[in-house]
mmCIF file with all atom_site columns, C-alpha atoms in Angstrom:
data_model
loop_
_atom_site.group_PDB
_atom_site.id
_atom_site.type_symbol
_atom_site.label_atom_id
_atom_site.label_alt_id
_atom_site.label_comp_id
_atom_site.label_asym_id
_atom_site.label_entity_id
_atom_site.label_seq_id
_atom_site.pdbx_PDB_ins_code
_atom_site.Cartn_x
_atom_site.Cartn_y
_atom_site.Cartn_z
_atom_site.occupancy
_atom_site.B_iso_or_equiv
_atom_site.pdbx_formal_charge
_atom_site.auth_seq_id
_atom_site.auth_comp_id
_atom_site.auth_asym_id
_atom_site.auth_atom_id
_atom_site.pdbx_PDB_model_num
ATOM 1   C CA . UNK N 1 1   ? -117.224 174.491 -28.455 1.00 80.00 ? 5   UNK N CA 1
ATOM 2   C CA . UNK N 1 2   ? -113.528 174.132 -27.872 1.00 89.00 ? 6   UNK N CA 1
ATOM 3   C CA . UNK N 1 3   ? -112.150 171.915 -25.144 1.00 92.00 ? 7   UNK N CA 1
ATOM 4   C CA . UNK N 1 4   ? -110.608 174.947 -23.421 1.00 93.00 ? 8   UNK N CA 1
ATOM 5   C CA . UNK N 1 5   ? -113.934 176.790 -23.354 1.00 94.00 ? 9   UNK N CA 1
ATOM 6   C CA . UNK N 1 6   ? -115.740 173.667 -22.079 1.00 94.00 ? 10  UNK N CA 1
ATOM 7   C CA . UNK N 1 7   ? -113.202 173.330 -19.259 1.00 96.00 ? 11  UNK N CA 1
ATOM 8   C CA . UNK N 1 8   ? -113.542 177.030 -18.456 1.00 95.00 ? 12  UNK N CA 1
ATOM 9   C CA . UNK N 1 9   ? -117.331 176.699 -18.297 1.00 96.00 ? 13  UNK N CA 1
ATOM 10  C CA . UNK N 1 10  ? -117.038 173.606 -16.091 1.00 97.00 ? 14  UNK N CA 1
ATOM 11  C CA . UNK N 1 11  ? -114.635 175.389 -13.739 1.00 97.00 ? 15  UNK N CA 1
ATOM 12  C CA . UNK N 1 12  ? -116.871 178.457 -13.482 1.00 97.00 ? 16  UNK N CA 1
ATOM 13  C CA . UNK N 1 13  ? -120.068 176.439 -12.987 1.00 97.00 ? 17  UNK N CA 1
ATOM 14  C CA . UNK N 1 14  ? -118.519 174.061 -10.444 1.00 97.00 ? 18  UNK N CA 1
ATOM 15  C CA . UNK N 1 15  ? -116.851 176.930 -8.600  1.00 97.00 ? 19  UNK N CA 1
ATOM 16  C CA . UNK N 1 16  ? -120.094 178.899 -8.341  1.00 98.00 ? 20  UNK N CA 1
ATOM 17  C CA . UNK N 1 17  ? -122.165 175.851 -7.378  1.00 97.00 ? 21  UNK N CA 1
ATOM 18  C CA . UNK N 1 18  ? -119.570 174.814 -4.806  1.00 97.00 ? 22  UNK N CA 1
ATOM 19  C CA . UNK N 1 19  ? -119.429 178.320 -3.335  1.00 97.00 ? 23  UNK N CA 1
ATOM 20  C CA . UNK N 1 20  ? -123.222 178.591 -2.996  1.00 96.00 ? 24  UNK N CA 1
ATOM 21  C CA . UNK N 1 21  ? -123.455 175.081 -1.543  1.00 96.00 ? 25  UNK N CA 1
ATOM 22  C CA . UNK N 1 22  ? -120.631 175.699 0.949   1.00 96.00 ? 26  UNK N CA 1
ATOM 23  C CA . UNK N 1 23  ? -122.263 178.951 2.076   1.00 95.00 ? 27  UNK N CA 1
ATOM 24  C CA . UNK N 1 24  ? -125.658 177.286 2.551   1.00 94.00 ? 28  UNK N CA 1
ATOM 25  C CA . UNK N 1 25  ? -124.244 174.197 4.299   1.00 95.00 ? 29  UNK N CA 1
ATOM 26  C CA . UNK N 1 26  ? -122.063 176.260 6.634   1.00 95.00 ? 30  UNK N CA 1
ATOM 27  C CA . UNK N 1 27  ? -125.146 178.211 7.751   1.00 92.00 ? 31  UNK N CA 1
ATOM 28  C CA . UNK N 1 28  ? -126.972 174.983 8.629   1.00 93.00 ? 32  UNK N CA 1
ATOM 29  C CA . UNK N 1 29  ? -130.581 175.567 9.612   1.00 93.00 ? 33  UNK N CA 1
ATOM 30  C CA . UNK N 1 30  ? -130.127 179.287 8.955   1.00 92.00 ? 34  UNK N CA 1
ATOM 31  C CA . UNK N 1 31  ? -129.273 178.696 5.276   1.00 91.00 ? 35  UNK N CA 1
ATOM 32  C CA . UNK N 1 32  ? -132.323 180.552 3.948   1.00 91.00 ? 36  UNK N CA 1
ATOM 33  C CA . UNK N 1 33  ? -131.486 183.651 5.976   1.00 89.00 ? 37  UNK N CA 1
ATOM 34  C CA . UNK N 1 34  ? -127.807 183.401 5.036   1.00 90.00 ? 38  UNK N CA 1
ATOM 35  C CA . UNK N 1 35  ? -128.569 183.232 1.312   1.00 88.00 ? 39  UNK N CA 1
ATOM 36  C CA . UNK N 1 36  ? -130.932 186.218 1.411   1.00 84.00 ? 40  UNK N CA 1
ATOM 37  C CA . UNK N 1 37  ? -128.792 188.401 3.691   1.00 81.00 ? 41  UNK N CA 1
ATOM 38  C CA . UNK N 1 38  ? -127.398 191.573 2.153   1.00 77.00 ? 42  UNK N CA 1
ATOM 39  C CA . UNK N 1 39  ? -123.626 191.622 2.484   1.00 78.00 ? 43  UNK N CA 1
ATOM 40  C CA . UNK N 1 40  ? -123.402 187.824 2.611   1.00 87.00 ? 44  UNK N CA 1
ATOM 41  C CA . UNK N 1 41  ? -120.752 185.764 0.824   1.00 92.00 ? 45  UNK N CA 1
ATOM 42  C CA . UNK N 1 42  ? -123.345 185.245 -1.948  1.00 93.00 ? 46  UNK N CA 1
ATOM 43  C CA . UNK N 1 43  ? -123.520 189.024 -2.435  1.00 89.00 ? 47  UNK N CA 1
ATOM 44  C CA . UNK N 1 44  ? -119.712 189.055 -2.735  1.00 93.00 ? 48  UNK N CA 1
ATOM 45  C CA . UNK N 1 45  ? -119.858 186.221 -5.296  1.00 96.00 ? 49  UNK N CA 1
ATOM 46  C CA . UNK N 1 46  ? -122.503 188.108 -7.239  1.00 94.00 ? 50  UNK N CA 1
ATOM 47  C CA . UNK N 1 47  ? -120.329 191.206 -7.275  1.00 94.00 ? 51  UNK N CA 1
ATOM 48  C CA . UNK N 1 48  ? -117.326 189.211 -8.517  1.00 97.00 ? 52  UNK N CA 1
ATOM 49  C CA . UNK N 1 49  ? -119.344 187.568 -11.313 1.00 97.00 ? 53  UNK N CA 1
ATOM 50  C CA . UNK N 1 50  ? -120.557 190.986 -12.451 1.00 96.00 ? 54  UNK N CA 1
ATOM 51  C CA . UNK N 1 51  ? -117.007 192.360 -12.323 1.00 97.00 ? 55  UNK N CA 1
ATOM 52  C CA . UNK N 1 52  ? -115.756 189.401 -14.373 1.00 97.00 ? 56  UNK N CA 1
ATOM 53  C CA . UNK N 1 53  ? -118.484 189.949 -16.947 1.00 96.00 ? 57  UNK N CA 1
ATOM 54  C CA . UNK N 1 54  ? -117.562 193.631 -17.049 1.00 96.00 ? 58  UNK N CA 1
ATOM 55  C CA . UNK N 1 55  ? -113.938 192.749 -17.857 1.00 97.00 ? 59  UNK N CA 1
ATOM 56  C CA . UNK N 1 56  ? -115.094 190.326 -20.583 1.00 96.00 ? 60  UNK N CA 1
ATOM 57  C CA . UNK N 1 57  ? -117.296 193.079 -22.079 1.00 94.00 ? 61  UNK N CA 1
ATOM 58  C CA . UNK N 1 58  ? -114.322 195.461 -21.956 1.00 95.00 ? 62  UNK N CA 1
ATOM 59  C CA . UNK N 1 59  ? -112.184 192.927 -23.852 1.00 95.00 ? 63  UNK N CA 1
ATOM 60  C CA . UNK N 1 60  ? -114.952 192.680 -26.454 1.00 93.00 ? 64  UNK N CA 1
ATOM 61  C CA . UNK N 1 61  ? -115.126 196.489 -26.666 1.00 93.00 ? 65  UNK N CA 1
ATOM 62  C CA . UNK N 1 62  ? -111.405 196.716 -27.317 1.00 93.00 ? 66  UNK N CA 1
ATOM 63  C CA . UNK N 1 63  ? -111.596 194.027 -30.007 1.00 91.00 ? 67  UNK N CA 1
ATOM 64  C CA . UNK N 1 64  ? -114.800 195.146 -31.716 1.00 86.00 ? 68  UNK N CA 1
ATOM 65  C CA . UNK N 1 65  ? -114.596 197.073 -34.953 1.00 82.00 ? 69  UNK N CA 1
ATOM 66  C CA . UNK N 1 66  ? -118.374 197.459 -35.371 1.00 80.00 ? 70  UNK N CA 1
ATOM 67  C CA . UNK N 1 67  ? -119.837 198.192 -31.920 1.00 77.00 ? 71  UNK N CA 1
ATOM 68  C CA . UNK N 1 68  ? -117.153 199.217 -29.442 1.00 87.00 ? 72  UNK N CA 1
ATOM 69  C CA . UNK N 1 69  ? -119.393 201.891 -27.889 1.00 88.00 ? 73  UNK N CA 1
ATOM 70  C CA . UNK N 1 70  ? -122.145 199.419 -27.049 1.00 87.00 ? 74  UNK N CA 1
ATOM 71  C CA . UNK N 1 71  ? -119.632 197.016 -25.494 1.00 91.00 ? 75  UNK N CA 1
ATOM 72  C CA . UNK N 1 72  ? -118.126 199.882 -23.471 1.00 93.00 ? 76  UNK N CA 1
ATOM 73  C CA . UNK N 1 73  ? -121.666 200.728 -22.287 1.00 90.00 ? 77  UNK N CA 1
ATOM 74  C CA . UNK N 1 74  ? -122.222 197.088 -21.342 1.00 90.00 ? 78  UNK N CA 1
ATOM 75  C CA . UNK N 1 75  ? -118.896 196.982 -19.483 1.00 94.00 ? 79  UNK N CA 1
ATOM 76  C CA . UNK N 1 76  ? -119.805 200.182 -17.611 1.00 93.00 ? 80  UNK N CA 1
ATOM 77  C CA . UNK N 1 77  ? -123.295 198.885 -16.742 1.00 90.00 ? 81  UNK N CA 1
ATOM 78  C CA . UNK N 1 78  ? -121.861 195.612 -15.433 1.00 93.00 ? 82  UNK N CA 1
ATOM 79  C CA . UNK N 1 79  ? -119.217 197.460 -13.407 1.00 94.00 ? 83  UNK N CA 1
ATOM 80  C CA . UNK N 1 80  ? -121.912 199.715 -11.932 1.00 91.00 ? 84  UNK N CA 1
ATOM 81  C CA . UNK N 1 81  ? -123.989 196.640 -11.072 1.00 89.00 ? 85  UNK N CA 1
ATOM 82  C CA . UNK N 1 82  ? -120.953 195.053 -9.367  1.00 92.00 ? 86  UNK N CA 1
ATOM 83  C CA . UNK N 1 83  ? -120.361 198.177 -7.277  1.00 90.00 ? 87  UNK N CA 1
ATOM 84  C CA . UNK N 1 84  ? -124.080 198.408 -6.478  1.00 85.00 ? 88  UNK N CA 1
ATOM 85  C CA . UNK N 1 85  ? -124.156 194.785 -5.352  1.00 82.00 ? 89  UNK N CA 1
ATOM 86  C CA . UNK N 1 86  ? -121.059 195.186 -3.195  1.00 80.00 ? 90  UNK N CA 1
ATOM 87  C CA . UNK N 1 87  ? -122.124 198.441 -1.530  1.00 81.00 ? 91  UNK N CA 1
ATOM 88  C CA . UNK N 1 88  ? -125.896 197.755 -1.550  1.00 74.00 ? 92  UNK N CA 1
ATOM 89  C CA . UNK N 1 89  ? -126.764 200.859 -3.551  1.00 72.00 ? 93  UNK N CA 1
ATOM 90  C CA . UNK N 1 90  ? -130.189 199.492 -4.460  1.00 70.00 ? 94  UNK N CA 1
ATOM 91  C CA . UNK N 1 91  ? -130.968 199.011 -0.758  1.00 73.00 ? 95  UNK N CA 1
ATOM 92  C CA . UNK N 1 92  ? -129.896 202.583 -0.048  1.00 74.00 ? 96  UNK N CA 1
ATOM 93  C CA . UNK N 1 93  ? -132.187 203.784 -2.849  1.00 75.00 ? 97  UNK N CA 1
ATOM 94  C CA . UNK N 1 94  ? -135.048 201.748 -1.364  1.00 74.00 ? 98  UNK N CA 1
ATOM 95  C CA . UNK N 1 95  ? -134.418 203.336 2.041   1.00 72.00 ? 99  UNK N CA 1
ATOM 96  C CA . UNK N 1 96  ? -134.301 206.806 0.435   1.00 77.00 ? 100 UNK N CA 1
ATOM 97  C CA . UNK N 1 97  ? -137.696 206.172 -1.232  1.00 78.00 ? 101 UNK N CA 1
ATOM 98  C CA . UNK N 1 98  ? -139.104 204.912 2.071   1.00 71.00 ? 102 UNK N CA 1
ATOM 99  C CA . UNK N 1 99  ? -137.875 207.998 3.930   1.00 78.00 ? 103 UNK N CA 1
ATOM 100 C CA . UNK N 1 100 ? -138.679 210.737 1.435   1.00 79.00 ? 104 UNK N CA 1
ATOM 101 C CA . UNK N 1 101 ? -141.786 209.548 -0.367  1.00 74.00 ? 105 UNK N CA 1
ATOM 102 C CA . UNK N 1 102 ? -143.491 207.476 2.346   1.00 75.00 ? 106 UNK N CA 1
ATOM 103 C CA . UNK N 1 103 ? -142.330 208.964 5.656   1.00 78.00 ? 107 UNK N CA 1
ATOM 104 C CA . UNK N 1 104 ? -140.909 205.612 6.822   1.00 71.00 ? 108 UNK N CA 1
ATOM 105 C CA . UNK N 1 105 ? -144.315 203.917 6.445   1.00 75.00 ? 109 UNK N CA 1
ATOM 106 C CA . UNK N 1 106 ? -143.374 200.484 5.038   1.00 71.00 ? 110 UNK N CA 1
ATOM 107 C CA . UNK N 1 107 ? -147.006 199.469 4.594   1.00 70.00 ? 111 UNK N CA 1
ATOM 108 C CA . UNK N 1 108 ? -147.716 202.555 2.477   1.00 71.00 ? 112 UNK N CA 1
ATOM 109 C CA . UNK N 1 109 ? -144.594 201.997 0.395   1.00 72.00 ? 113 UNK N CA 1
ATOM 110 C CA . UNK N 1 110 ? -145.423 198.372 -0.309  1.00 69.00 ? 114 UNK N CA 1
ATOM 111 C CA . UNK N 1 111 ? -143.439 197.245 -3.331  1.00 66.00 ? 115 UNK N CA 1
ATOM 112 C CA . UNK N 1 112 ? -142.780 200.745 -4.713  1.00 70.00 ? 116 UNK N CA 1
ATOM 113 C CA . UNK N 1 113 ? -139.325 200.767 -3.145  1.00 70.00 ? 117 UNK N CA 1
ATOM 114 C CA . UNK N 1 114 ? -138.379 197.778 -5.279  1.00 69.00 ? 118 UNK N CA 1
ATOM 115 C CA . UNK N 1 115 ? -139.821 199.195 -8.508  1.00 72.00 ? 119 UNK N CA 1
ATOM 116 C CA . UNK N 1 116 ? -136.510 200.764 -9.674  1.00 75.00 ? 120 UNK N CA 1
ATOM 117 C CA . UNK N 1 117 ? -135.060 197.228 -9.766  1.00 71.00 ? 121 UNK N CA 1
ATOM 118 C CA . UNK N 1 118 ? -137.338 196.526 -12.743 1.00 72.00 ? 122 UNK N CA 1
ATOM 119 C CA . UNK N 1 119 ? -134.974 198.737 -14.747 1.00 78.00 ? 123 UNK N CA 1
ATOM 120 C CA . UNK N 1 120 ? -132.148 196.194 -14.390 1.00 74.00 ? 124 UNK N CA 1
ATOM 121 C CA . UNK N 1 121 ? -133.547 193.529 -16.749 1.00 72.00 ? 125 UNK N CA 1
ATOM 122 C CA . UNK N 1 122 ? -134.928 196.230 -19.061 1.00 79.00 ? 126 UNK N CA 1
ATOM 123 C CA . UNK N 1 123 ? -131.556 197.942 -19.452 1.00 81.00 ? 127 UNK N CA 1
ATOM 124 C CA . UNK N 1 124 ? -129.839 194.556 -19.751 1.00 76.00 ? 128 UNK N CA 1
ATOM 125 C CA . UNK N 1 125 ? -132.258 193.377 -22.425 1.00 79.00 ? 129 UNK N CA 1
ATOM 126 C CA . UNK N 1 126 ? -131.854 196.669 -24.330 1.00 84.00 ? 130 UNK N CA 1
ATOM 127 C CA . UNK N 1 127 ? -128.040 196.407 -24.282 1.00 81.00 ? 131 UNK N CA 1
ATOM 128 C CA . UNK N 1 128 ? -128.155 192.773 -25.387 1.00 78.00 ? 132 UNK N CA 1
ATOM 129 C CA . UNK N 1 129 ? -130.627 193.712 -28.149 1.00 82.00 ? 133 UNK N CA 1
ATOM 130 C CA . UNK N 1 130 ? -128.275 196.494 -29.252 1.00 84.00 ? 134 UNK N CA 1
ATOM 131 C CA . UNK N 1 131 ? -125.427 193.978 -29.390 1.00 84.00 ? 135 UNK N CA 1
ATOM 132 C CA . UNK N 1 132 ? -127.442 191.122 -30.933 1.00 80.00 ? 136 UNK N CA 1
ATOM 133 C CA . UNK N 1 133 ? -125.340 191.088 -34.107 1.00 82.00 ? 137 UNK N CA 1
ATOM 134 C CA . UNK N 1 134 ? -122.112 191.121 -32.109 1.00 85.00 ? 138 UNK N CA 1
ATOM 135 C CA . UNK N 1 135 ? -123.165 188.481 -29.587 1.00 84.00 ? 139 UNK N CA 1
ATOM 136 C CA . UNK N 1 136 ? -123.748 185.853 -32.225 1.00 81.00 ? 140 UNK N CA 1
ATOM 137 C CA . UNK N 1 137 ? -123.432 182.122 -32.105 1.00 84.00 ? 141 UNK N CA 1
ATOM 138 C CA . UNK N 1 138 ? -125.910 179.595 -30.809 1.00 89.00 ? 142 UNK N CA 1
ATOM 139 C CA . UNK N 1 139 ? -123.996 179.005 -27.562 1.00 92.00 ? 143 UNK N CA 1
ATOM 140 C CA . UNK N 1 140 ? -123.624 182.699 -26.745 1.00 91.00 ? 144 UNK N CA 1
ATOM 141 C CA . UNK N 1 141 ? -127.261 183.496 -27.544 1.00 88.00 ? 145 UNK N CA 1
ATOM 142 C CA . UNK N 1 142 ? -128.561 180.500 -25.590 1.00 91.00 ? 146 UNK N CA 1
ATOM 143 C CA . UNK N 1 143 ? -126.563 181.499 -22.530 1.00 93.00 ? 147 UNK N CA 1
ATOM 144 C CA . UNK N 1 144 ? -127.740 185.103 -22.851 1.00 89.00 ? 148 UNK N CA 1
ATOM 145 C CA . UNK N 1 145 ? -131.388 184.068 -23.091 1.00 88.00 ? 149 UNK N CA 1
ATOM 146 C CA . UNK N 1 146 ? -130.946 181.854 -20.028 1.00 93.00 ? 150 UNK N CA 1
ATOM 147 C CA . UNK N 1 147 ? -129.315 184.723 -18.148 1.00 91.00 ? 151 UNK N CA 1
ATOM 148 C CA . UNK N 1 148 ? -132.088 187.153 -19.047 1.00 85.00 ? 152 UNK N CA 1
ATOM 149 C CA . UNK N 1 149 ? -134.786 184.637 -18.085 1.00 90.00 ? 153 UNK N CA 1
ATOM 150 C CA . UNK N 1 150 ? -133.181 183.813 -14.714 1.00 93.00 ? 154 UNK N CA 1
ATOM 151 C CA . UNK N 1 151 ? -132.519 187.497 -14.018 1.00 87.00 ? 155 UNK N CA 1
ATOM 152 C CA . UNK N 1 152 ? -136.069 188.498 -14.868 1.00 85.00 ? 156 UNK N CA 1
ATOM 153 C CA . UNK N 1 153 ? -137.510 185.836 -12.546 1.00 91.00 ? 157 UNK N CA 1
ATOM 154 C CA . UNK N 1 154 ? -135.112 186.966 -9.804  1.00 88.00 ? 158 UNK N CA 1
ATOM 155 C CA . UNK N 1 155 ? -136.169 190.610 -10.122 1.00 82.00 ? 159 UNK N CA 1
ATOM 156 C CA . UNK N 1 156 ? -139.846 189.597 -10.212 1.00 85.00 ? 160 UNK N CA 1
ATOM 157 C CA . UNK N 1 157 ? -139.396 187.591 -6.994  1.00 87.00 ? 161 UNK N CA 1
ATOM 158 C CA . UNK N 1 158 ? -137.542 190.495 -5.394  1.00 79.00 ? 162 UNK N CA 1
ATOM 159 C CA . UNK N 1 159 ? -140.380 192.879 -6.205  1.00 77.00 ? 163 UNK N CA 1
ATOM 160 C CA . UNK N 1 160 ? -143.330 190.536 -5.660  1.00 81.00 ? 164 UNK N CA 1
ATOM 161 C CA . UNK N 1 161 ? -142.635 188.947 -2.288  1.00 81.00 ? 165 UNK N CA 1
ATOM 162 C CA . UNK N 1 162 ? -140.811 189.405 0.981   1.00 78.00 ? 166 UNK N CA 1
ATOM 163 C CA . UNK N 1 163 ? -141.024 185.735 1.993   1.00 89.00 ? 167 UNK N CA 1
ATOM 164 C CA . UNK N 1 164 ? -137.590 184.569 3.185   1.00 90.00 ? 168 UNK N CA 1
ATOM 165 C CA . UNK N 1 165 ? -137.560 181.397 1.062   1.00 91.00 ? 169 UNK N CA 1
ATOM 166 C CA . UNK N 1 166 ? -138.485 183.380 -2.064  1.00 90.00 ? 170 UNK N CA 1
ATOM 167 C CA . UNK N 1 167 ? -135.786 185.950 -1.300  1.00 88.00 ? 171 UNK N CA 1
ATOM 168 C CA . UNK N 1 168 ? -133.205 183.161 -0.918  1.00 91.00 ? 172 UNK N CA 1
ATOM 169 C CA . UNK N 1 169 ? -134.288 181.684 -4.264  1.00 93.00 ? 173 UNK N CA 1
ATOM 170 C CA . UNK N 1 170 ? -134.077 185.171 -5.780  1.00 90.00 ? 174 UNK N CA 1
ATOM 171 C CA . UNK N 1 171 ? -130.464 185.561 -4.619  1.00 91.00 ? 175 UNK N CA 1
ATOM 172 C CA . UNK N 1 172 ? -129.506 182.163 -6.041  1.00 95.00 ? 176 UNK N CA 1
ATOM 173 C CA . UNK N 1 173 ? -131.249 182.998 -9.343  1.00 95.00 ? 177 UNK N CA 1
ATOM 174 C CA . UNK N 1 174 ? -129.271 186.239 -9.512  1.00 93.00 ? 178 UNK N CA 1
ATOM 175 C CA . UNK N 1 175 ? -126.060 184.235 -9.219  1.00 96.00 ? 179 UNK N CA 1
ATOM 176 C CA . UNK N 1 176 ? -127.293 181.809 -11.906 1.00 97.00 ? 180 UNK N CA 1
ATOM 177 C CA . UNK N 1 177 ? -128.098 184.728 -14.234 1.00 95.00 ? 181 UNK N CA 1
ATOM 178 C CA . UNK N 1 178 ? -124.732 186.375 -13.623 1.00 96.00 ? 182 UNK N CA 1
ATOM 179 C CA . UNK N 1 179 ? -122.901 183.086 -14.182 1.00 98.00 ? 183 UNK N CA 1
ATOM 180 C CA . UNK N 1 180 ? -124.729 182.471 -17.472 1.00 97.00 ? 184 UNK N CA 1
ATOM 181 C CA . UNK N 1 181 ? -124.057 186.045 -18.597 1.00 94.00 ? 185 UNK N CA 1
ATOM 182 C CA . UNK N 1 182 ? -120.350 185.714 -17.809 1.00 97.00 ? 186 UNK N CA 1
ATOM 183 C CA . UNK N 1 183 ? -120.227 182.432 -19.730 1.00 97.00 ? 187 UNK N CA 1
ATOM 184 C CA . UNK N 1 184 ? -121.980 184.024 -22.724 1.00 95.00 ? 188 UNK N CA 1
ATOM 185 C CA . UNK N 1 185 ? -119.392 186.803 -22.861 1.00 95.00 ? 189 UNK N CA 1
ATOM 186 C CA . UNK N 1 186 ? -116.561 184.295 -22.447 1.00 95.00 ? 190 UNK N CA 1
ATOM 187 C CA . UNK N 1 187 ? -118.026 182.283 -25.329 1.00 94.00 ? 191 UNK N CA 1
ATOM 188 C CA . UNK N 1 188 ? -117.983 185.429 -27.469 1.00 93.00 ? 192 UNK N CA 1
ATOM 189 C CA . UNK N 1 189 ? -114.424 186.321 -26.389 1.00 93.00 ? 193 UNK N CA 1
ATOM 190 C CA . UNK N 1 190 ? -113.282 182.827 -27.375 1.00 91.00 ? 194 UNK N CA 1
ATOM 191 C CA . UNK N 1 191 ? -114.614 183.360 -30.920 1.00 84.00 ? 195 UNK N CA 1
ATOM 192 C CA . UNK N 1 192 ? -111.894 185.875 -31.615 1.00 69.00 ? 196 UNK N CA 1
ATOM 193 C CA . UNK N 1 193 ? -111.941 189.192 -33.420 1.00 57.00 ? 197 UNK N CA 1
ATOM 194 C CA . UNK N 1 194 ? -114.777 190.486 -35.630 1.00 50.00 ? 198 UNK N CA 1
#
């Protein structure tokens, strides 16, 4: 790993960790509720990490001679995820399911409203699998595997429980996954052209 890439990774990781810590500390005893709140500063950070990863995927699409279409699809998926995170599209979908399929009966809906979120790691894993030959290098692959693992645990927590502490952990794990994914794409960008 080059010195420039190591410094970039350190800046990203320290910036994200500092942001999450500052948000939690500023909320004091309400930190758990602050971290899990939709529309919180953590949701903004998540949206920005996804947007950054989308730009990195777009750079890779423009430089790729073998799989530009898959990188464009990845860039589009990441941009859609950033918009969804910022405007809470997944929460609106959950509300739509609650209203139309369950007549506003939360007990009857249970976890079914969160089931569409299971598509996120599945689509992400499929895109990464499609790009496995393009996203080469031990560093890039290790970061991607870490991102997929953290993201999968986050989605599982989101679907499995409504406990506030678990939801706060889920939000932090989302940020960890997005940070690792951004770093993986930056590692691949730093490798140069195909």
